[in-house]
Tab-separated table of C-alpha atoms in Angstrom:
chain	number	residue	atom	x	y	z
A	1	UNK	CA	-65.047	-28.457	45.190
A	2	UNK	CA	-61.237	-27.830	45.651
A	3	UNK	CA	-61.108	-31.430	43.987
A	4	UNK	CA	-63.555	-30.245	40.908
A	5	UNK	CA	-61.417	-27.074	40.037
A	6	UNK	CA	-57.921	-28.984	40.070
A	7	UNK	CA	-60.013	-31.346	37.469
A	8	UNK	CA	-60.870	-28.281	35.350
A	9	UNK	CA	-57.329	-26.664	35.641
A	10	UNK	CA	-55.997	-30.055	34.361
A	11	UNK	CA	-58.445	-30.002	31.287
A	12	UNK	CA	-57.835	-26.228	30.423
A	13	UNK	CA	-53.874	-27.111	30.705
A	14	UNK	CA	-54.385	-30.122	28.358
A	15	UNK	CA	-56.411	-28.133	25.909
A	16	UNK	CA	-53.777	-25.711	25.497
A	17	UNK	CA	-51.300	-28.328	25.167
A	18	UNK	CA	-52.899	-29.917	22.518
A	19	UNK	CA	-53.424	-26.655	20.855
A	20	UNK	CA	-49.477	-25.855	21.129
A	21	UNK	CA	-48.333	-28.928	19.207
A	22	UNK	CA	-51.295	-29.238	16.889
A	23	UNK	CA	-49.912	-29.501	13.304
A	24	UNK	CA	-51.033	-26.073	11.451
A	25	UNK	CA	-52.818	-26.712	7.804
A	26	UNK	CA	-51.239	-23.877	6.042
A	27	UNK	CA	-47.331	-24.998	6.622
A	28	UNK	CA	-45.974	-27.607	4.875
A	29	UNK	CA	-42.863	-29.847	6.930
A	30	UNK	CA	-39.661	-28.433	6.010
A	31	UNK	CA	-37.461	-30.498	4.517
A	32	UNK	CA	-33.567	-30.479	5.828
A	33	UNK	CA	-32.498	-27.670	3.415
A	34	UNK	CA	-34.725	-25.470	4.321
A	35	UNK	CA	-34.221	-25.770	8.006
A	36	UNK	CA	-31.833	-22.528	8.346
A	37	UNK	CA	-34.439	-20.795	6.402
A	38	UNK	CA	-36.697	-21.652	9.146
A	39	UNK	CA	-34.267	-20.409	11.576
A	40	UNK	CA	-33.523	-17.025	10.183
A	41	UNK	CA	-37.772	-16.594	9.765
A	42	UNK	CA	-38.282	-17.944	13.580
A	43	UNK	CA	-36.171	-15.690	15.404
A	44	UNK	CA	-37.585	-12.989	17.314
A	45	UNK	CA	-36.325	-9.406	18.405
A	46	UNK	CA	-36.480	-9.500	22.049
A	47	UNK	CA	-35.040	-13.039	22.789
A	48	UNK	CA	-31.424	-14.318	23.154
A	49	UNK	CA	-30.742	-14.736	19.641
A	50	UNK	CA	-30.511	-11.862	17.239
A	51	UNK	CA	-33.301	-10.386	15.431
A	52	UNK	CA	-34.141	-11.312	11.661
A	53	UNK	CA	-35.914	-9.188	9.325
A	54	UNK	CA	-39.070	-10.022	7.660
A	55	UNK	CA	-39.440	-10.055	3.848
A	56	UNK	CA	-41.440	-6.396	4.129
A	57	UNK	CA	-39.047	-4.891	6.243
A	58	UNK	CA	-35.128	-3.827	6.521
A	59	UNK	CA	-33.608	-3.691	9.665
A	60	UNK	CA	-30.004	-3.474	10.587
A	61	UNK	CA	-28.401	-3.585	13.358
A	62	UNK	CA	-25.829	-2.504	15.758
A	63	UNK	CA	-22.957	-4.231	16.947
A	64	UNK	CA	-24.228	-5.783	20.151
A	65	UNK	CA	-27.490	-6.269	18.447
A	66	UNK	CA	-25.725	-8.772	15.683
A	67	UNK	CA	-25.121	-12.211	15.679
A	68	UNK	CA	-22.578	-13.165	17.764
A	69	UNK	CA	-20.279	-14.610	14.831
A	70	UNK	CA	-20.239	-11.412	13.036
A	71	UNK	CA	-19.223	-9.420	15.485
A	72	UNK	CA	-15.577	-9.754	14.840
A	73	UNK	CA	-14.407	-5.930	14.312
A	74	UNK	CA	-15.647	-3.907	17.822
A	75	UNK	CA	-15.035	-0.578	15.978
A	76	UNK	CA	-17.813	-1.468	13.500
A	77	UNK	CA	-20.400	-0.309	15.441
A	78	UNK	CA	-23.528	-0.174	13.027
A	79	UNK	CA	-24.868	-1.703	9.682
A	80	UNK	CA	-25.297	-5.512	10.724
A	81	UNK	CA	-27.771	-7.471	9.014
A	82	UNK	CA	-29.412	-9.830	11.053
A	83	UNK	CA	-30.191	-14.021	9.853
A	84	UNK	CA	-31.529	-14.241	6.711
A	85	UNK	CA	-32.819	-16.405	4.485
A	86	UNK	CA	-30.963	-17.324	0.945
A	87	UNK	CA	-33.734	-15.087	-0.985
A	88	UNK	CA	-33.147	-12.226	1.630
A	89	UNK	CA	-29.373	-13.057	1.641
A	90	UNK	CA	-29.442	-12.377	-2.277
A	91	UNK	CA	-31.719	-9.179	-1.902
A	92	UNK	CA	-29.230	-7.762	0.729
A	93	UNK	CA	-26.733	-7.421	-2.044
A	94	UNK	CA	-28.832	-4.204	-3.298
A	95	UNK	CA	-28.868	-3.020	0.631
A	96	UNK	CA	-26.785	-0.352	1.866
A	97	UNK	CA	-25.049	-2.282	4.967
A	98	UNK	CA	-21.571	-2.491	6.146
A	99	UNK	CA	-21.081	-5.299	3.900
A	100	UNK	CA	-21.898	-3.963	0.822
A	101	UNK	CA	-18.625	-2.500	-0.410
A	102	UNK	CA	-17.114	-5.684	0.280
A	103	UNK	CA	-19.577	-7.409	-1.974
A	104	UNK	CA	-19.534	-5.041	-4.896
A	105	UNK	CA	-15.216	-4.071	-5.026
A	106	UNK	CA	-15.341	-8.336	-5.300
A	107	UNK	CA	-18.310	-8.570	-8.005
A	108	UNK	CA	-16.358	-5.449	-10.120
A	109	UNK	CA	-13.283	-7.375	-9.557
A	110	UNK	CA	-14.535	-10.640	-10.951
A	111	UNK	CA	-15.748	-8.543	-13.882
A	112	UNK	CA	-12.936	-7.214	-14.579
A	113	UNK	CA	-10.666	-10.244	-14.608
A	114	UNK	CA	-13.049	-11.595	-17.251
A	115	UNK	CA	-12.764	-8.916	-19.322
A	116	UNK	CA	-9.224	-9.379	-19.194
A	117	UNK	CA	-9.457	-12.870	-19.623
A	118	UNK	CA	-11.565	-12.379	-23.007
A	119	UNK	CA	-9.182	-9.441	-23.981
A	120	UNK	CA	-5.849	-11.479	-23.611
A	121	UNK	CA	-6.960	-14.889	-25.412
A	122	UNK	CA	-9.096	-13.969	-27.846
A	123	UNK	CA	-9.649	-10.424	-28.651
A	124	UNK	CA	-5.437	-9.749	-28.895
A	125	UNK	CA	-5.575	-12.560	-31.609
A	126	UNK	CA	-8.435	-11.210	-33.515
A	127	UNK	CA	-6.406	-8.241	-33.793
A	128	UNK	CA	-3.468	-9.527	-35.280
A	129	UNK	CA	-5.856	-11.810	-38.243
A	130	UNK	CA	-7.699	-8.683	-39.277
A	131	UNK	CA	-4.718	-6.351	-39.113
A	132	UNK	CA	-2.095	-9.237	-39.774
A	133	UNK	CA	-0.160	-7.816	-36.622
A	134	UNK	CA	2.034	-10.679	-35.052
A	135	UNK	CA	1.545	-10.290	-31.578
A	136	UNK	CA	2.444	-11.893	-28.571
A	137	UNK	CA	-0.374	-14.141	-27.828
A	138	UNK	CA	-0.229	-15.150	-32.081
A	139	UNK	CA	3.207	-16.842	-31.325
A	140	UNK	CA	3.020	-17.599	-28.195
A	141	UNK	CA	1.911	-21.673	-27.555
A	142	UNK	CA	-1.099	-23.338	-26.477
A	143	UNK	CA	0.198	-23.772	-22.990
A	144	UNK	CA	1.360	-20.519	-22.524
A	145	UNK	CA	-1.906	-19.405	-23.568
A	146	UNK	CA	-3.221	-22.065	-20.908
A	147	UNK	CA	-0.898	-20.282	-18.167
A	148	UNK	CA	-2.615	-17.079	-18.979
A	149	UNK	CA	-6.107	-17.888	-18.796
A	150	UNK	CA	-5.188	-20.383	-15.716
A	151	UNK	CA	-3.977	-17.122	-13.962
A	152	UNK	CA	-7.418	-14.962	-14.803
A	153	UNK	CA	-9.274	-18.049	-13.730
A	154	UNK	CA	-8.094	-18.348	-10.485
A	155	UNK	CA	-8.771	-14.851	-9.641
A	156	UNK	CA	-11.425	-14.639	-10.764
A	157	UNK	CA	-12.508	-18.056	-8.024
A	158	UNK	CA	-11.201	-15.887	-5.548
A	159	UNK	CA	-13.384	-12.915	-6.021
A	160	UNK	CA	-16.400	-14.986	-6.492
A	161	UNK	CA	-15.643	-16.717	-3.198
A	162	UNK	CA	-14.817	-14.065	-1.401
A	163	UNK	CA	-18.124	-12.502	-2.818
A	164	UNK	CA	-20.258	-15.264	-1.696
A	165	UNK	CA	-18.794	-15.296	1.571
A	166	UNK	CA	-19.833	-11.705	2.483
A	167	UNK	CA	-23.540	-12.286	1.021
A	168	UNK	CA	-24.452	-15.236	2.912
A	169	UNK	CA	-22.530	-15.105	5.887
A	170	UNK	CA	-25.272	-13.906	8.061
A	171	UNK	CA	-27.420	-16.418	6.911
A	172	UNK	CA	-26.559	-19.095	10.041
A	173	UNK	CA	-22.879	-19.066	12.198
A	174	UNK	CA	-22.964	-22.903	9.565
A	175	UNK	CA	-23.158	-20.944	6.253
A	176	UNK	CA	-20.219	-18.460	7.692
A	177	UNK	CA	-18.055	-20.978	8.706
A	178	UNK	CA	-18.648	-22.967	5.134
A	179	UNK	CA	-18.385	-19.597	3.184
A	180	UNK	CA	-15.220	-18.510	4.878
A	181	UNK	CA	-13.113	-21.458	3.935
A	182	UNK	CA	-14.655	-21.052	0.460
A	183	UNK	CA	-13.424	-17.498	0.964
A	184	UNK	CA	-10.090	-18.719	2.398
A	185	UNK	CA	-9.282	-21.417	-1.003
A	186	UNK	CA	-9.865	-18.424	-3.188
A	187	UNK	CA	-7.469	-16.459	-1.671
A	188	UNK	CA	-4.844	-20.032	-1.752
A	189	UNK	CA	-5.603	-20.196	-5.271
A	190	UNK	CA	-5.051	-16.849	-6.399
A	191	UNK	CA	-1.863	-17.044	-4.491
A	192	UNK	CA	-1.133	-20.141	-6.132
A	193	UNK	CA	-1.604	-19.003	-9.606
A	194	UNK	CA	0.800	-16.194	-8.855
A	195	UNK	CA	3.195	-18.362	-7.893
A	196	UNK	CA	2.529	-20.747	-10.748
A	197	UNK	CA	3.165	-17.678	-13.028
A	198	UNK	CA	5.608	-16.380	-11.793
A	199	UNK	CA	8.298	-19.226	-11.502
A	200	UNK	CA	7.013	-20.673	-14.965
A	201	UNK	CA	8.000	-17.404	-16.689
A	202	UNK	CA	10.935	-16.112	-14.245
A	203	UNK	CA	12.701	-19.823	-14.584
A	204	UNK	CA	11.938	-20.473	-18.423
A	205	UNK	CA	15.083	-20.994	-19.663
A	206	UNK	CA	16.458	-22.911	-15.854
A	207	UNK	CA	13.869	-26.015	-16.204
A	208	UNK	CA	15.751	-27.698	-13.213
A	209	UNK	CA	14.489	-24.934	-11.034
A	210	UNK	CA	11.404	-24.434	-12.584
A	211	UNK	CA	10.140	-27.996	-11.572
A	212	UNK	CA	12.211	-27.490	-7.810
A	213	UNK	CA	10.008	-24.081	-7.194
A	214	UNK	CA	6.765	-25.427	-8.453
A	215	UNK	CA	6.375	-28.793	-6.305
A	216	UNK	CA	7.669	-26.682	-3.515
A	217	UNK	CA	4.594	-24.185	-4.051
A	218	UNK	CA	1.982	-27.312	-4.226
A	219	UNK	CA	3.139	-29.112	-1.257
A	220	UNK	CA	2.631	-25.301	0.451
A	221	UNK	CA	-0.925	-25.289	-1.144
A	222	UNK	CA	-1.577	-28.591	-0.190
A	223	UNK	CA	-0.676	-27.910	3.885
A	224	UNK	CA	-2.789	-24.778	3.785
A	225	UNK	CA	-5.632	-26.667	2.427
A	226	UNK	CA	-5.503	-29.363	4.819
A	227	UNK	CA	-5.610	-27.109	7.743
A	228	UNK	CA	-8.888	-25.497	6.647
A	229	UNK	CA	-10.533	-29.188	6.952
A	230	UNK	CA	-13.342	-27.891	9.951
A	231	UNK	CA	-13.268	-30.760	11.576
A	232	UNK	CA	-9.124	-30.562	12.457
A	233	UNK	CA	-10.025	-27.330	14.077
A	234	UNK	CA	-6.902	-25.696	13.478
A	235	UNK	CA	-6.533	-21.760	15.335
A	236	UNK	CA	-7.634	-19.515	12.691
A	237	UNK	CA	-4.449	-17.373	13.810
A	238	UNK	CA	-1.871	-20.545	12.562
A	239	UNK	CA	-4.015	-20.302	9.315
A	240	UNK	CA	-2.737	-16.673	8.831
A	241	UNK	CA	0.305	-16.985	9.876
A	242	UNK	CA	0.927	-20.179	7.502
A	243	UNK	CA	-0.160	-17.739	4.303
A	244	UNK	CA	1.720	-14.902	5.736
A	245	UNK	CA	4.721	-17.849	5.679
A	246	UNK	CA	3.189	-18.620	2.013
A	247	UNK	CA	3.270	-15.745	0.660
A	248	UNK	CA	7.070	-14.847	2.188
A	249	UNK	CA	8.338	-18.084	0.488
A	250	UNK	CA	8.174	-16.038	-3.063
A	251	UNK	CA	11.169	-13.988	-1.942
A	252	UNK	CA	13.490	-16.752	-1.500
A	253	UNK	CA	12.525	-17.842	-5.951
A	254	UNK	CA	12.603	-13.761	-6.621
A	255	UNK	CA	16.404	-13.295	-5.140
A	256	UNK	CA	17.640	-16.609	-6.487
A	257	UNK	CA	16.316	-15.382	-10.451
A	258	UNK	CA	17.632	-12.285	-9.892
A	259	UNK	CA	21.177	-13.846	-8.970
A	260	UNK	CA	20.945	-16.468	-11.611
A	261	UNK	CA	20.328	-13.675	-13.925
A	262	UNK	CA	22.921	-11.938	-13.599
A	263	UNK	CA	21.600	-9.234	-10.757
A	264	UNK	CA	20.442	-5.704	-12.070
A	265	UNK	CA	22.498	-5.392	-15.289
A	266	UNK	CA	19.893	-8.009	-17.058
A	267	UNK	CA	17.335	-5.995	-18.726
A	268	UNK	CA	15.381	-8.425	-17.890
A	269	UNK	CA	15.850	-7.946	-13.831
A	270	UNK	CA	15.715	-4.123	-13.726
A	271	UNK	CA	12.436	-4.386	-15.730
A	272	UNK	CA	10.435	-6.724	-13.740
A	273	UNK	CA	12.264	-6.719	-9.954
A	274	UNK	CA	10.708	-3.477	-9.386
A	275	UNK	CA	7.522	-4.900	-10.281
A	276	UNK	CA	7.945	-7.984	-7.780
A	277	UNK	CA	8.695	-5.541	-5.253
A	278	UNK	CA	5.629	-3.082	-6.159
A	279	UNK	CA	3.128	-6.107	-5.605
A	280	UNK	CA	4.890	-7.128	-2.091
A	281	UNK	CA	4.293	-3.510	-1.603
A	282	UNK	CA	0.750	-3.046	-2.523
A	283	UNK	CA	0.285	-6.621	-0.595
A	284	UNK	CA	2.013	-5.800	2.609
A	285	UNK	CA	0.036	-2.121	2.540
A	286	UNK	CA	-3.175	-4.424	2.062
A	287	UNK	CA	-2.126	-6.987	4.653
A	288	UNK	CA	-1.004	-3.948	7.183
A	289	UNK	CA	-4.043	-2.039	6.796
A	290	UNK	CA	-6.008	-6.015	7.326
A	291	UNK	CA	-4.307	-6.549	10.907
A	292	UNK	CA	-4.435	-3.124	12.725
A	293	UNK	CA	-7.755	-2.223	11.008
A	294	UNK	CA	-7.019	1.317	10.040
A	295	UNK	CA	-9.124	3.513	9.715
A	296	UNK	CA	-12.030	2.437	12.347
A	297	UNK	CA	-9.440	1.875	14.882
A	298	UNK	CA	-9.029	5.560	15.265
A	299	UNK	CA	-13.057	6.567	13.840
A	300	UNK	CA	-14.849	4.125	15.571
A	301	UNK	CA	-18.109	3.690	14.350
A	302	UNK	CA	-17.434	6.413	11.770
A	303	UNK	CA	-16.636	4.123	8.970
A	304	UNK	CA	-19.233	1.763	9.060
A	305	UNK	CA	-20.429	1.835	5.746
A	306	UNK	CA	-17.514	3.230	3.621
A	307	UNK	CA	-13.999	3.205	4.111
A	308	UNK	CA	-13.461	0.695	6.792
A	309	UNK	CA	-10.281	-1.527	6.658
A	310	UNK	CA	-11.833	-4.058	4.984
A	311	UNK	CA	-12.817	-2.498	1.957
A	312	UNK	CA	-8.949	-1.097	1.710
A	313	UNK	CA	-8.203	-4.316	1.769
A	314	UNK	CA	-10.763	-5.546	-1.201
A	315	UNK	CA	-9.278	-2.753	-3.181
A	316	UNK	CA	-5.823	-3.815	-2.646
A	317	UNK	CA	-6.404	-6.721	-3.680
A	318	UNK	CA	-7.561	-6.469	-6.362
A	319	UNK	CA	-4.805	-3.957	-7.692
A	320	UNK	CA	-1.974	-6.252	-6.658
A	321	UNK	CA	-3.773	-9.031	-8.474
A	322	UNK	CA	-4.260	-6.680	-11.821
A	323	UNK	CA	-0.442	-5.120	-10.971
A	324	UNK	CA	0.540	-8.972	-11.496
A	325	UNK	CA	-1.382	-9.671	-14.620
A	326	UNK	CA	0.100	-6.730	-16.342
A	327	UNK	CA	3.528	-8.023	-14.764
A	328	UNK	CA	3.000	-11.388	-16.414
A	329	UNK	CA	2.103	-10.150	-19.806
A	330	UNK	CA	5.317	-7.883	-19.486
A	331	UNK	CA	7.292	-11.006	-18.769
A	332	UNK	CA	5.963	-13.323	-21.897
A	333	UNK	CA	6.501	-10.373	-24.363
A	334	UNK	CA	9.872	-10.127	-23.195
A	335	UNK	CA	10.519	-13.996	-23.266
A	336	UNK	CA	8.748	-14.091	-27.232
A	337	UNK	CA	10.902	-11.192	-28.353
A	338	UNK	CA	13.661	-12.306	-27.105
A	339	UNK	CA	14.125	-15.961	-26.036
A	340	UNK	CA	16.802	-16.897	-23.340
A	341	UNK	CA	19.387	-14.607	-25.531
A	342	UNK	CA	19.676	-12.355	-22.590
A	343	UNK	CA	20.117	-14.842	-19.913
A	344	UNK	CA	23.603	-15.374	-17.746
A	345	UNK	CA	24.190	-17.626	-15.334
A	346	UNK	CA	26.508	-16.900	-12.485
């Protein structure tokens, strides 16, 4: 008898075995890019992963609740989203998390540096046919025109990086680390583009320099993009400090034009040096606030969904990139108006 129930355990066990890993009708196999999909819709509340929301409900959660690689700021205490698929990633935009500031300040940043972008190359020279105004951008050359649009372009990359970066990052710890060094080359390019501006226009008439300042910038570019290669797995804090370094470096070709200017007695200098030094202002206020995570560091969980110090730092941003644009267009109406008449040399 003891031998006939071990027979019937063993057939009851097998039954439910083959029941386990029998192939269900109404699923299709997954093909490889929809396997984190399947992972964000497999995850259950109550094991040692995080939970993930169905498509009929919205959940979000608290910090110790979230996946592990979002929990990066400890006085953020509420308003994670948990994994998600792309289509839920997408819908989360509309959701009122701790993310979505970050998202929108981007998405009304990129619009605005297209609306600048159409304003400055085409609607500036509509202007001057219908009203036969000579403006700037009407004498101004194809490549300075290029330089322009070059500048709006690559911030504009940056704030659709940085804005896909904050929608999909919960999405799987492989889609954050992928989205963040998407998020990381926006910010290199918009810092690149400054540059790129700025030492095209501030060394016009001083070619020699010019061409010294600019390969010096792309080798810089080229050494921060290399380190963001995943596989070299360089310490995300040597990636900050190397833009930190980067974005330094623009002193050294500010003080040198200045000098080769003939210091503050060029109109020239005491119109746009105060300008350089408003947007290392608004940048080191931005990169402050960034580091020591004011406010939440003093409200913790207080800020969660508004005001924390990474919206500051979206805003800022965004200011210091618009504070440049206007800086730039300053600098080419000067240079059409008035050539290298006012230049001196020391």
């Amino acid at each position: 008898m003891k031998i006939k129930k071990n027979a019937n355990e063993e057939c009851i066990n097998a039954a439910d075995t083959i029941e386990v890993f029998k192939p269900r009708k109404d699923k299709e196999r997954l093909s490889d890019s929809d396997s984190d999909e399947a992972e964000a819709q497999t995850r259950r509340p109550g094991s040692s992963d995080p939970p993930s929301h169905s498509p009929s409900t919205i959940t979000l959660l608290s910090y110790h609740e979230a996946p592990i690689h979002l929990r990066f700021n400890p006085y953020i205490l509420s308003g994670y989203r948990g994994y998600l698929s792309t289509k839920m990633c997408i819908e989360s935009i509309f959701w009122m998390t701790n993310e979505t500031i970050n998202i929108w300040s981007h998405i009304f940043g990129w619009m605005l540096f297209l609306a600048l972008t159409m304003y400055d190359l085409f609607l500036l020279n509509l202007q001057a046919s219908v009203f036969d105004k000579v403006t700037m951008f009407l004498q101004a050359s194809v490549f300075d025109k290029f330089i322009v649009g070059l500048l709006l372009c690559c911030f504009q990359i940056c704030m659709v990086t940085s804005t896909l970066y904050h929608v999909f990052s919960c999405k799987s710890e492989r889609h954050f680390h992928n989205f963040l060094c998407f998020d990381l080359f926006g910010i290199a390019l918009s810092l690149l583009a400054i540059y790129l501006t700025g030492v095209y226009y501030a060394f016009w008439c001083h070619k020699e320099w010019q061409y010294f300042y600019l390969a010096t910038v792309f080798v810089i570019f080229i050494a921060c993009m290399i380190m963001q290669i995943p596989r070299l797995n360089v310490d995300p804090n040597l990636k900050m400090i190397m833009f930190v370094c980067w974005a330094a470096y623009g002193v050294v070709p500010t003080v040198h034009w200045a000098l080769i200017m003939g210091g503050w007695e060029n109109p020239i200098v005491s119109m746009l040096l105060p300008r350089v030094v408003g947007m290392y202002g608004i940048s080191g206020l931005a990169f402050l606030i960034y580091i020591t995570r004011f406010p939440e560091c003093f409200f913790k969980g207080k800020v969660d969904f508004i005001g924390s110090s990474h919206q500051w730092w979206h805003f800022f941003v965004v200011l210091a990139l618009y504070h440049w644009h206007n800086t730039g267009i300053k600098y080419i109406e000067y240079r059409m108006n008035h050539g290298c008449t006012h230049d001196m040399r020391i």
